[in-house]
Every structure is written in structure tokens, then in C-alpha cells.
Amino acid sequence: MLDLNVRPRHLRIDQEGERLYLTDDNFRLLVQFEIDPANGDLALLRNRPIGSPASALEIHPTGRWIVAARASDSVRAWSIADDGVLTVTSGNVPTGELPVDVSFDFGGRFAYVTCQDSNEITTLEVDLGTGVLTPSSVTRTRATPRGFTTAPGL
């Protein structure tokens, strides 16, 4: 049994089912595990600082990057190397107030961040070569956006 001093909040599993990522509210970390294919057990690989509590976590459709929406009105992104090493590609990309969810379009060109306290969706352009995120536009909403998902064919 793996016993960690973490308070998990959000988790994602990569497309290959080899690694699990979670955000930790105790130490404000992105924690990465390897998944044992035989029994599903987790082995701690590494962690990286997020800087503020994360409110959402999403893996890019290519599996090359992972993004955390943060309570500090921003997102942070990391590249995921073939060996699993995480490297920051975008440190503090501004969003609206209190981002609560992040989702990518199917081509992976854009990330959409719902921002609860500013009643908006921030659109970020994704550089498909580097994974760097750049603010692109803002869509105001009448109601408080909480989260969403993208689905093909809808």
C-alpha cells in the first residue's frame, strides 16, 4: 500500500493508461504516478509545484502536455516527455477570475477555461510545437460557468 501525505483533488490518466496525474491541495503539487498494468497499483514517479491550489486538470489530446487551472486566476502547463519527465511550458498564463475547469478542442489547438467569478470562458491558443499557451479571447456568460466537456458528434 502506498501511503502519501497528499490531499488529492483532481486526477487524470494518460491515453495509454500508463500514468496517473493528480493535484494535491496540501502542498500545491502536480503528482505523477506510474500504473502497474498487472494490478493497477500506483508507484510515485515525481511531483512538480503548481504554485496555488488547482481547480482543474486536463491532458492535451496528443498526450504531450498537461494543464492545471489555478486559484490564482491563471493556468500552468507542463510538457510530458516520453520518459514521463514534466517540464513547465507555460508558467502563469492569465485567465478570468477563479478558473474552475479546462478542456481542449479535439484538434488540440485551443484550451477553454471556465472562470466562475468573472462569468466568462477564457480561450487559450495552444502552440502545437511547444505547448505554450497564449490568451486568445474571452467570452462573457450570463450565468456562472462551472465546467464543461467537449464531445464529438454533438
Tab-separated table of N, CA and C in Angstrom:
chain	number	residue	atom	x	y	z
A	1	MET	N	0.840	-1.172	0.000
A	1	MET	CA	0.000	0.000	0.000
A	1	MET	C	0.888	1.238	0.000
A	2	LEU	N	0.559	2.173	-0.867
A	2	LEU	CA	1.289	3.435	-0.973
A	2	LEU	C	0.626	4.440	-0.041
A	3	ASP	N	1.370	5.017	0.885
A	3	ASP	CA	0.826	5.968	1.846
A	3	ASP	C	1.519	7.301	1.632
A	4	LEU	N	0.766	8.284	1.140
A	4	LEU	CA	1.327	9.601	0.843
A	4	LEU	C	0.633	10.661	1.682
A	5	ASN	N	1.337	11.704	2.010
A	5	ASN	CA	0.761	12.824	2.737
A	5	ASN	C	0.244	13.859	1.730
A	6	VAL	N	-0.745	13.449	0.949
A	6	VAL	CA	-1.325	14.351	-0.037
A	6	VAL	C	-2.834	14.409	0.159
A	7	ARG	N	-3.422	15.494	-0.299
A	7	ARG	CA	-4.874	15.645	-0.323
A	7	ARG	C	-5.291	15.776	-1.786
A	8	PRO	N	-5.580	14.644	-2.441
A	8	PRO	CA	-5.879	14.681	-3.873
A	8	PRO	C	-7.177	15.431	-4.165
A	9	ARG	N	-7.152	16.155	-5.287
A	9	ARG	CA	-8.348	16.905	-5.660
A	9	ARG	C	-8.840	16.515	-7.057
A	10	HIS	N	-7.953	16.507	-8.032
A	10	HIS	CA	-8.327	16.169	-9.412
A	10	HIS	C	-7.347	15.140	-9.926
A	11	LEU	N	-7.822	14.255	-10.796
A	11	LEU	CA	-6.883	13.311	-11.396
A	11	LEU	C	-7.242	13.045	-12.841
A	12	ARG	N	-6.210	12.681	-13.589
A	12	ARG	CA	-6.349	12.303	-14.998
A	12	ARG	C	-5.405	11.139	-15.262
A	13	ILE	N	-5.812	10.277	-16.180
A	13	ILE	CA	-4.981	9.155	-16.618
A	13	ILE	C	-4.648	9.383	-18.080
A	14	ASP	N	-3.384	9.149	-18.462
A	14	ASP	CA	-2.994	9.367	-19.851
A	14	ASP	C	-3.693	8.357	-20.771
A	15	GLN	N	-3.658	8.642	-22.090
A	15	GLN	CA	-4.376	7.819	-23.072
A	15	GLN	C	-3.896	6.380	-23.116
A	16	GLU	N	-2.649	6.146	-22.771
A	16	GLU	CA	-2.096	4.792	-22.788
A	16	GLU	C	-2.415	4.026	-21.508
A	17	GLY	N	-2.924	4.714	-20.506
A	17	GLY	CA	-3.219	4.081	-19.233
A	17	GLY	C	-1.973	3.740	-18.438
A	18	GLU	N	-0.867	4.417	-18.735
A	18	GLU	CA	0.403	4.129	-18.067
A	18	GLU	C	0.690	5.029	-16.878
A	19	ARG	N	0.153	6.269	-16.903
A	19	ARG	CA	0.457	7.231	-15.849
A	19	ARG	C	-0.817	7.908	-15.355
A	20	LEU	N	-0.826	8.169	-14.059
A	20	LEU	CA	-1.911	8.901	-13.428
A	20	LEU	C	-1.336	10.196	-12.870
A	21	TYR	N	-2.056	11.290	-13.065
A	21	TYR	CA	-1.647	12.603	-12.571
A	21	TYR	C	-2.726	13.085	-11.614
A	22	LEU	N	-2.316	13.691	-10.499
A	22	LEU	CA	-3.300	14.277	-9.601
A	22	LEU	C	-2.775	15.583	-9.045
A	23	THR	N	-3.722	16.434	-8.668
A	23	THR	CA	-3.354	17.674	-7.994
A	23	THR	C	-3.498	17.446	-6.499
A	24	ASP	N	-2.580	18.010	-5.745
A	24	ASP	CA	-2.545	17.873	-4.294
A	24	ASP	C	-2.778	19.237	-3.670
A	25	ASP	N	-3.804	19.338	-2.818
A	25	ASP	CA	-4.107	20.614	-2.174
A	25	ASP	C	-3.244	20.906	-0.957
A	26	ASN	N	-2.634	19.880	-0.342
A	26	ASN	CA	-1.783	20.128	0.831
A	26	ASN	C	-0.542	20.935	0.460
A	27	PHE	N	0.168	20.470	-0.550
A	27	PHE	CA	1.440	21.085	-0.912
A	27	PHE	C	1.405	21.787	-2.272
A	28	ARG	N	0.217	21.836	-2.887
A	28	ARG	CA	0.023	22.514	-4.176
A	28	ARG	C	0.960	21.945	-5.235
A	29	LEU	N	0.823	20.630	-5.421
A	29	LEU	CA	1.688	19.900	-6.343
A	29	LEU	C	0.888	19.223	-7.439
A	30	LEU	N	1.556	18.999	-8.563
A	30	LEU	CA	1.097	18.054	-9.580
A	30	LEU	C	1.895	16.783	-9.312
A	31	VAL	N	1.209	15.696	-8.989
A	31	VAL	CA	1.869	14.446	-8.612
A	31	VAL	C	1.656	13.426	-9.726
A	32	GLN	N	2.727	12.740	-10.097
A	32	GLN	CA	2.682	11.792	-11.208
A	32	GLN	C	2.993	10.380	-10.696
A	33	PHE	N	2.170	9.421	-11.123
A	33	PHE	CA	2.345	8.023	-10.749
A	33	PHE	C	2.452	7.159	-11.995
A	34	GLU	N	3.143	6.041	-11.872
A	34	GLU	CA	3.133	5.001	-12.891
A	34	GLU	C	2.093	3.969	-12.467
A	35	ILE	N	1.308	3.487	-13.435
A	35	ILE	CA	0.271	2.494	-13.160
A	35	ILE	C	0.794	1.118	-13.532
A	36	ASP	N	0.750	0.188	-12.605
A	36	ASP	CA	1.161	-1.191	-12.873
A	36	ASP	C	0.072	-1.846	-13.720
A	37	PRO	N	0.403	-2.280	-14.950
A	37	PRO	CA	-0.631	-2.841	-15.835
A	37	PRO	C	-1.198	-4.176	-15.333
A	38	ALA	N	-0.472	-4.876	-14.480
A	38	ALA	CA	-0.935	-6.176	-13.998
A	38	ALA	C	-2.010	-6.049	-12.924
A	39	ASN	N	-1.848	-5.061	-12.024
A	39	ASN	CA	-2.789	-4.980	-10.905
A	39	ASN	C	-3.344	-3.580	-10.639
A	40	GLY	N	-2.908	-2.574	-11.408
A	40	GLY	CA	-3.398	-1.212	-11.233
A	40	GLY	C	-2.766	-0.438	-10.102
A	41	ASP	N	-1.805	-1.045	-9.401
A	41	ASP	CA	-1.128	-0.341	-8.304
A	41	ASP	C	-0.393	0.885	-8.833
A	42	LEU	N	-0.267	1.878	-7.962
A	42	LEU	CA	0.410	3.123	-8.320
A	42	LEU	C	1.792	3.177	-7.695
A	43	ALA	N	2.760	3.660	-8.469
A	43	ALA	CA	4.112	3.911	-7.975
A	43	ALA	C	4.421	5.385	-8.220
A	44	LEU	N	4.809	6.091	-7.174
A	44	LEU	CA	5.118	7.511	-7.279
A	44	LEU	C	6.329	7.714	-8.187
A	45	LEU	N	6.178	8.596	-9.192
A	45	LEU	CA	7.291	8.925	-10.087
A	45	LEU	C	7.937	10.245	-9.698
A	46	ARG	N	7.135	11.307	-9.627
A	46	ARG	CA	7.681	12.635	-9.350
A	46	ARG	C	6.530	13.591	-9.061
A	47	ASN	N	6.896	14.779	-8.590
A	47	ASN	CA	5.902	15.840	-8.429
A	47	ASN	C	6.516	17.164	-8.856
A	48	ARG	N	5.634	18.089	-9.189
A	48	ARG	CA	6.047	19.423	-9.615
A	48	ARG	C	5.162	20.445	-8.924
A	49	PRO	N	5.717	21.601	-8.528
A	49	PRO	CA	4.905	22.627	-7.873
A	49	PRO	C	3.896	23.249	-8.837
A	50	ILE	N	2.687	23.473	-8.316
A	50	ILE	CA	1.653	24.170	-9.082
A	50	ILE	C	1.670	25.651	-8.716
A	51	GLY	N	1.950	25.971	-7.455
A	51	GLY	CA	2.055	27.355	-7.021
A	51	GLY	C	0.834	27.861	-6.276
A	52	SER	N	-0.338	27.382	-6.615
A	52	SER	CA	-1.566	27.714	-5.885
A	52	SER	C	-2.505	26.527	-6.063
A	53	PRO	N	-3.556	26.430	-5.240
A	53	PRO	CA	-4.441	25.270	-5.371
A	53	PRO	C	-5.003	25.132	-6.787
A	54	ALA	N	-5.052	23.918	-7.273
A	54	ALA	CA	-5.575	23.668	-8.624
A	54	ALA	C	-7.071	23.400	-8.561
A	55	SER	N	-7.786	23.962	-9.515
A	55	SER	CA	-9.231	23.762	-9.585
A	55	SER	C	-9.625	22.852	-10.740
A	56	ALA	N	-8.672	22.485	-11.584
A	56	ALA	CA	-8.958	21.584	-12.698
A	56	ALA	C	-7.645	21.059	-13.264
A	57	LEU	N	-7.739	19.941	-13.976
A	57	LEU	CA	-6.566	19.313	-14.571
A	57	LEU	C	-7.006	18.637	-15.862
A	58	GLU	N	-6.234	18.818	-16.935
A	58	GLU	CA	-6.590	18.198	-18.215
A	58	GLU	C	-5.340	17.864	-19.014
A	59	ILE	N	-5.380	16.728	-19.698
A	59	ILE	CA	-4.287	16.296	-20.574
A	59	ILE	C	-4.649	16.665	-22.008
A	60	HIS	N	-3.700	17.231	-22.727
A	60	HIS	CA	-3.883	17.600	-24.132
A	60	HIS	C	-4.213	16.353	-24.952
A	61	PRO	N	-5.024	16.465	-26.012
A	61	PRO	CA	-5.393	15.299	-26.821
A	61	PRO	C	-4.204	14.504	-27.380
A	62	THR	N	-3.067	15.162	-27.581
A	62	THR	CA	-1.886	14.441	-28.077
A	62	THR	C	-1.167	13.693	-26.963
A	63	GLY	N	-1.496	14.017	-25.708
A	63	GLY	CA	-0.803	13.416	-24.577
A	63	GLY	C	0.549	14.053	-24.290
A	64	ARG	N	0.886	15.122	-25.021
A	64	ARG	CA	2.205	15.747	-24.875
A	64	ARG	C	2.272	16.804	-23.779
A	65	TRP	N	1.110	17.309	-23.319
A	65	TRP	CA	1.076	18.366	-22.313
A	65	TRP	C	-0.048	18.119	-21.323
A	66	ILE	N	0.103	18.686	-20.141
A	66	ILE	CA	-0.945	18.655	-19.126
A	66	ILE	C	-1.088	20.066	-18.565
A	67	VAL	N	-2.342	20.465	-18.304
A	67	VAL	CA	-2.634	21.830	-17.872
A	67	VAL	C	-3.435	21.799	-16.575
A	68	ALA	N	-3.063	22.669	-15.628
A	68	ALA	CA	-3.807	22.839	-14.382
A	68	ALA	C	-4.346	24.264	-14.323
A	69	ALA	N	-5.668	24.385	-14.092
A	69	ALA	CA	-6.252	25.691	-13.798
A	69	ALA	C	-6.003	25.951	-12.317
A	70	ARG	N	-5.644	27.204	-11.995
A	70	ARG	CA	-5.214	27.511	-10.629
A	70	ARG	C	-6.061	28.611	-10.001
A	71	ALA	N	-6.197	28.550	-8.692
A	71	ALA	CA	-6.992	29.535	-7.959
A	71	ALA	C	-6.427	30.943	-8.078
A	72	SER	N	-5.210	31.076	-8.580
A	72	SER	CA	-4.587	32.395	-8.730
A	72	SER	C	-4.948	33.059	-10.057
A	73	ASP	N	-6.117	32.687	-10.622
A	73	ASP	CA	-6.610	33.281	-11.870
A	73	ASP	C	-5.641	33.074	-13.026
A	74	SER	N	-5.154	31.839	-13.123
A	74	SER	CA	-4.205	31.511	-14.186
A	74	SER	C	-4.179	30.004	-14.410
A	75	VAL	N	-3.472	29.603	-15.449
A	75	VAL	CA	-3.218	28.187	-15.700
A	75	VAL	C	-1.712	27.987	-15.813
A	76	ARG	N	-1.276	26.759	-15.570
A	76	ARG	CA	0.123	26.372	-15.734
A	76	ARG	C	0.126	25.104	-16.566
A	77	ALA	N	1.092	24.995	-17.487
A	77	ALA	CA	1.181	23.819	-18.362
A	77	ALA	C	2.572	23.215	-18.303
A	78	TRP	N	2.622	21.884	-18.442
A	78	TRP	CA	3.870	21.135	-18.465
A	78	TRP	C	3.902	20.265	-19.706
A	79	SER	N	5.092	20.104	-20.272
A	79	SER	CA	5.256	19.099	-21.323
A	79	SER	C	5.482	17.761	-20.631
A	80	ILE	N	5.071	16.684	-21.306
A	80	ILE	CA	5.268	15.330	-20.799
A	80	ILE	C	6.197	14.621	-21.774
A	81	ALA	N	7.440	14.387	-21.371
A	81	ALA	CA	8.411	13.702	-22.236
A	81	ALA	C	8.051	12.216	-22.334
A	82	ASP	N	8.627	11.546	-23.317
A	82	ASP	CA	8.359	10.114	-23.497
A	82	ASP	C	8.673	9.312	-22.245
A	83	ASP	N	9.680	9.744	-21.487
A	83	ASP	CA	10.032	9.034	-20.254
A	83	ASP	C	9.236	9.546	-19.051
A	84	GLY	N	8.291	10.478	-19.304
A	84	GLY	CA	7.417	10.979	-18.255
A	84	GLY	C	7.885	12.230	-17.558
A	85	VAL	N	9.088	12.701	-17.836
A	85	VAL	CA	9.595	13.904	-17.177
A	85	VAL	C	8.705	15.094	-17.537
A	86	LEU	N	8.346	15.880	-16.511
A	86	LEU	CA	7.484	17.041	-16.672
A	86	LEU	C	8.319	18.319	-16.664
A	87	THR	N	8.080	19.197	-17.651
A	87	THR	CA	8.791	20.464	-17.754
A	87	THR	C	7.776	21.573	-17.998
A	88	VAL	N	7.855	22.647	-17.232
A	88	VAL	CA	6.921	23.763	-17.408
A	88	VAL	C	7.087	24.357	-18.799
A	89	THR	N	5.971	24.494	-19.524
A	89	THR	CA	5.988	25.164	-20.836
A	89	THR	C	5.323	26.532	-20.753
A	90	SER	N	4.345	26.664	-19.863
A	90	SER	CA	3.662	27.934	-19.646
A	90	SER	C	3.471	28.092	-18.147
A	91	GLY	N	4.090	29.134	-17.579
A	91	GLY	CA	4.110	29.269	-16.132
A	91	GLY	C	2.863	29.845	-15.511
A	92	ASN	N	2.500	31.047	-15.839
A	92	ASN	CA	1.363	31.735	-15.228
A	92	ASN	C	0.561	32.444	-16.307
A	93	VAL	N	-0.210	31.697	-17.049
A	93	VAL	CA	-1.000	32.280	-18.131
A	93	VAL	C	-2.298	32.811	-17.529
A	94	PRO	N	-2.569	34.117	-17.682
A	94	PRO	CA	-3.744	34.702	-17.041
A	94	PRO	C	-5.057	34.208	-17.652
A	95	THR	N	-6.050	34.073	-16.767
A	95	THR	CA	-7.423	33.729	-17.163
A	95	THR	C	-8.347	34.725	-16.471
A	96	GLY	N	-9.633	34.474	-16.540
A	96	GLY	CA	-10.578	35.255	-15.759
A	96	GLY	C	-10.460	34.878	-14.289
A	97	GLU	N	-11.389	35.391	-13.488
A	97	GLU	CA	-11.335	35.164	-12.049
A	97	GLU	C	-11.857	33.791	-11.656
A	98	LEU	N	-11.097	33.095	-10.853
A	98	LEU	CA	-11.381	31.773	-10.314
A	98	LEU	C	-11.698	30.743	-11.412
A	99	PRO	N	-10.683	30.333	-12.157
A	99	PRO	CA	-10.897	29.283	-13.166
A	99	PRO	C	-11.269	27.974	-12.478
A	100	VAL	N	-12.312	27.307	-12.994
A	100	VAL	CA	-12.797	26.085	-12.346
A	100	VAL	C	-12.748	24.855	-13.243
A	101	ASP	N	-12.495	25.036	-14.527
A	101	ASP	CA	-12.404	23.883	-15.419
A	101	ASP	C	-11.591	24.263	-16.645
A	102	VAL	N	-11.003	23.248	-17.272
A	102	VAL	CA	-10.255	23.450	-18.517
A	102	VAL	C	-10.526	22.257	-19.423
A	103	SER	N	-10.698	22.540	-20.718
A	103	SER	CA	-10.939	21.489	-21.696
A	103	SER	C	-10.329	21.910	-23.029
A	104	PHE	N	-9.864	20.925	-23.798
A	104	PHE	CA	-9.284	21.193	-25.118
A	104	PHE	C	-10.285	20.871	-26.217
A	105	ASP	N	-10.168	21.591	-27.347
A	105	ASP	CA	-10.923	21.179	-28.524
A	105	ASP	C	-10.271	19.903	-29.059
A	106	PHE	N	-10.941	19.200	-29.966
A	106	PHE	CA	-10.453	17.884	-30.406
A	106	PHE	C	-9.146	17.938	-31.166
A	107	GLY	N	-8.903	19.031	-31.886
A	107	GLY	CA	-7.638	19.177	-32.594
A	107	GLY	C	-6.506	19.613	-31.685
A	108	GLY	N	-6.850	20.035	-30.470
A	108	GLY	CA	-5.838	20.451	-29.509
A	108	GLY	C	-5.288	21.844	-29.747
A	109	ARG	N	-5.916	22.613	-30.630
A	109	ARG	CA	-5.412	23.958	-30.923
A	109	ARG	C	-5.812	24.993	-29.893
A	110	PHE	N	-6.902	24.704	-29.156
A	110	PHE	CA	-7.402	25.666	-28.185
A	110	PHE	C	-7.739	24.982	-26.863
A	111	ALA	N	-7.485	25.707	-25.776
A	111	ALA	CA	-7.921	25.293	-24.444
A	111	ALA	C	-8.964	26.306	-23.995
A	112	TYR	N	-10.027	25.812	-23.382
A	112	TYR	CA	-11.106	26.663	-22.890
A	112	TYR	C	-11.151	26.553	-21.379
A	113	VAL	N	-11.170	27.707	-20.706
A	113	VAL	CA	-11.126	27.745	-19.247
A	113	VAL	C	-12.370	28.474	-18.742
A	114	THR	N	-13.222	27.778	-17.978
A	114	THR	CA	-14.379	28.441	-17.387
A	114	THR	C	-13.944	29.161	-16.121
A	115	CYS	N	-14.412	30.408	-15.990
A	115	CYS	CA	-13.985	31.265	-14.887
A	115	CYS	C	-15.217	31.706	-14.103
A	116	GLN	N	-15.364	31.144	-12.926
A	116	GLN	CA	-16.575	31.270	-12.125
A	116	GLN	C	-16.867	32.691	-11.676
A	117	ASP	N	-15.892	33.389	-11.109
A	117	ASP	CA	-16.184	34.688	-10.510
A	117	ASP	C	-16.258	35.837	-11.508
A	118	SER	N	-15.739	35.661	-12.706
A	118	SER	CA	-15.829	36.718	-13.722
A	118	SER	C	-16.862	36.379	-14.795
A	119	ASN	N	-17.576	35.251	-14.644
A	119	ASN	CA	-18.625	34.851	-15.589
A	119	ASN	C	-18.124	34.889	-17.028
A	120	GLU	N	-17.068	34.110	-17.287
A	120	GLU	CA	-16.510	34.098	-18.638
A	120	GLU	C	-15.812	32.781	-18.938
A	121	ILE	N	-15.570	32.592	-20.211
A	121	ILE	CA	-14.752	31.486	-20.702
A	121	ILE	C	-13.547	32.109	-21.384
A	122	THR	N	-12.360	31.791	-20.894
A	122	THR	CA	-11.133	32.284	-21.495
A	122	THR	C	-10.655	31.256	-22.514
A	123	THR	N	-10.386	31.703	-23.737
A	123	THR	CA	-9.847	30.834	-24.772
A	123	THR	C	-8.346	31.047	-24.860
A	124	LEU	N	-7.593	29.946	-24.821
A	124	LEU	CA	-6.142	29.989	-24.940
A	124	LEU	C	-5.730	29.251	-26.204
A	125	GLU	N	-4.839	29.851	-26.980
A	125	GLU	CA	-4.305	29.184	-28.160
A	125	GLU	C	-3.124	28.322	-27.734
A	126	VAL	N	-3.069	27.106	-28.268
A	126	VAL	CA	-2.002	26.162	-27.936
A	126	VAL	C	-1.024	26.099	-29.101
A	127	ASP	N	0.242	26.388	-28.860
A	127	ASP	CA	1.274	26.200	-29.880
A	127	ASP	C	1.535	24.700	-29.979
A	128	LEU	N	1.159	24.092	-31.095
A	128	LEU	CA	1.255	22.638	-31.235
A	128	LEU	C	2.694	22.137	-31.354
A	129	GLY	N	3.652	23.037	-31.484
A	129	GLY	CA	5.051	22.638	-31.497
A	129	GLY	C	5.675	22.634	-30.112
A	130	THR	N	5.249	23.614	-29.283
A	130	THR	CA	5.887	23.780	-27.974
A	130	THR	C	4.947	23.560	-26.787
A	131	GLY	N	3.639	23.646	-27.023
A	131	GLY	CA	2.673	23.541	-25.934
A	131	GLY	C	2.450	24.833	-25.179
A	132	VAL	N	3.110	25.913	-25.607
A	132	VAL	CA	2.938	27.204	-24.943
A	132	VAL	C	1.502	27.687	-25.151
A	133	LEU	N	0.901	28.203	-24.080
A	133	LEU	CA	-0.463	28.716	-24.106
A	133	LEU	C	-0.451	30.233	-24.186
A	134	THR	N	-1.291	30.788	-25.064
A	134	THR	CA	-1.399	32.229	-25.226
A	134	THR	C	-2.865	32.627	-25.161
A	135	PRO	N	-3.228	33.609	-24.312
A	135	PRO	CA	-4.620	34.062	-24.276
A	135	PRO	C	-5.059	34.537	-25.654
A	136	SER	N	-6.255	34.105	-26.058
A	136	SER	CA	-6.749	34.405	-27.393
A	136	SER	C	-8.000	35.276	-27.358
A	137	SER	N	-8.984	34.894	-26.543
A	137	SER	CA	-10.220	35.672	-26.466
A	137	SER	C	-10.951	35.356	-25.173
A	138	VAL	N	-11.983	36.162	-24.909
A	138	VAL	CA	-12.822	35.986	-23.725
A	138	VAL	C	-14.271	36.017	-24.183
A	139	THR	N	-15.064	35.062	-23.701
A	139	THR	CA	-16.496	35.025	-23.967
A	139	THR	C	-17.228	35.227	-22.647
A	140	ARG	N	-18.022	36.277	-22.577
A	140	ARG	CA	-18.793	36.552	-21.358
A	140	ARG	C	-20.018	35.638	-21.316
A	141	THR	N	-20.406	35.243	-20.122
A	141	THR	CA	-21.594	34.415	-19.932
A	141	THR	C	-22.549	35.128	-18.979
A	142	ARG	N	-23.830	34.819	-19.087
A	142	ARG	CA	-24.815	35.433	-18.184
A	142	ARG	C	-24.827	34.752	-16.828
A	143	ALA	N	-24.612	33.473	-16.836
A	143	ALA	CA	-24.618	32.711	-15.588
A	143	ALA	C	-23.184	32.311	-15.248
A	144	THR	N	-22.991	31.853	-14.048
A	144	THR	CA	-21.672	31.438	-13.590
A	144	THR	C	-21.293	30.113	-14.228
A	145	PRO	N	-20.264	30.097	-15.086
A	145	PRO	CA	-19.856	28.816	-15.672
A	145	PRO	C	-19.103	27.980	-14.643
A	146	ARG	N	-19.419	26.712	-14.577
A	146	ARG	CA	-18.766	25.826	-13.619
A	146	ARG	C	-17.813	24.860	-14.307
A	147	GLY	N	-18.215	24.326	-15.433
A	147	GLY	CA	-17.387	23.353	-16.110
A	147	GLY	C	-18.094	22.869	-17.358
A	148	PHE	N	-17.363	22.166	-18.174
A	148	PHE	CA	-17.936	21.619	-19.396
A	148	PHE	C	-17.011	20.556	-19.927
A	149	THR	N	-17.492	19.870	-20.944
A	149	THR	CA	-16.655	18.903	-21.633
A	149	THR	C	-16.948	19.012	-23.113
A	150	THR	N	-16.022	18.593	-23.928
A	150	THR	CA	-16.244	18.565	-25.364
A	150	THR	C	-16.508	17.120	-25.746
A	151	ALA	N	-17.408	16.939	-26.715
A	151	ALA	CA	-17.788	15.580	-27.138
A	151	ALA	C	-17.988	15.553	-28.638
A	152	PRO	N	-17.401	14.582	-29.343
A	152	PRO	CA	-17.564	14.519	-30.786
A	152	PRO	C	-19.005	14.176	-31.164
A	153	GLY	N	-19.453	14.762	-32.254
A	153	GLY	CA	-20.752	14.420	-32.807
A	153	GLY	C	-21.935	15.065	-32.142
A	154	LEU	N	-21.716	15.956	-31.195
A	154	LEU	CA	-22.855	16.622	-30.536
A	154	LEU	C	-23.100	17.974	-31.145
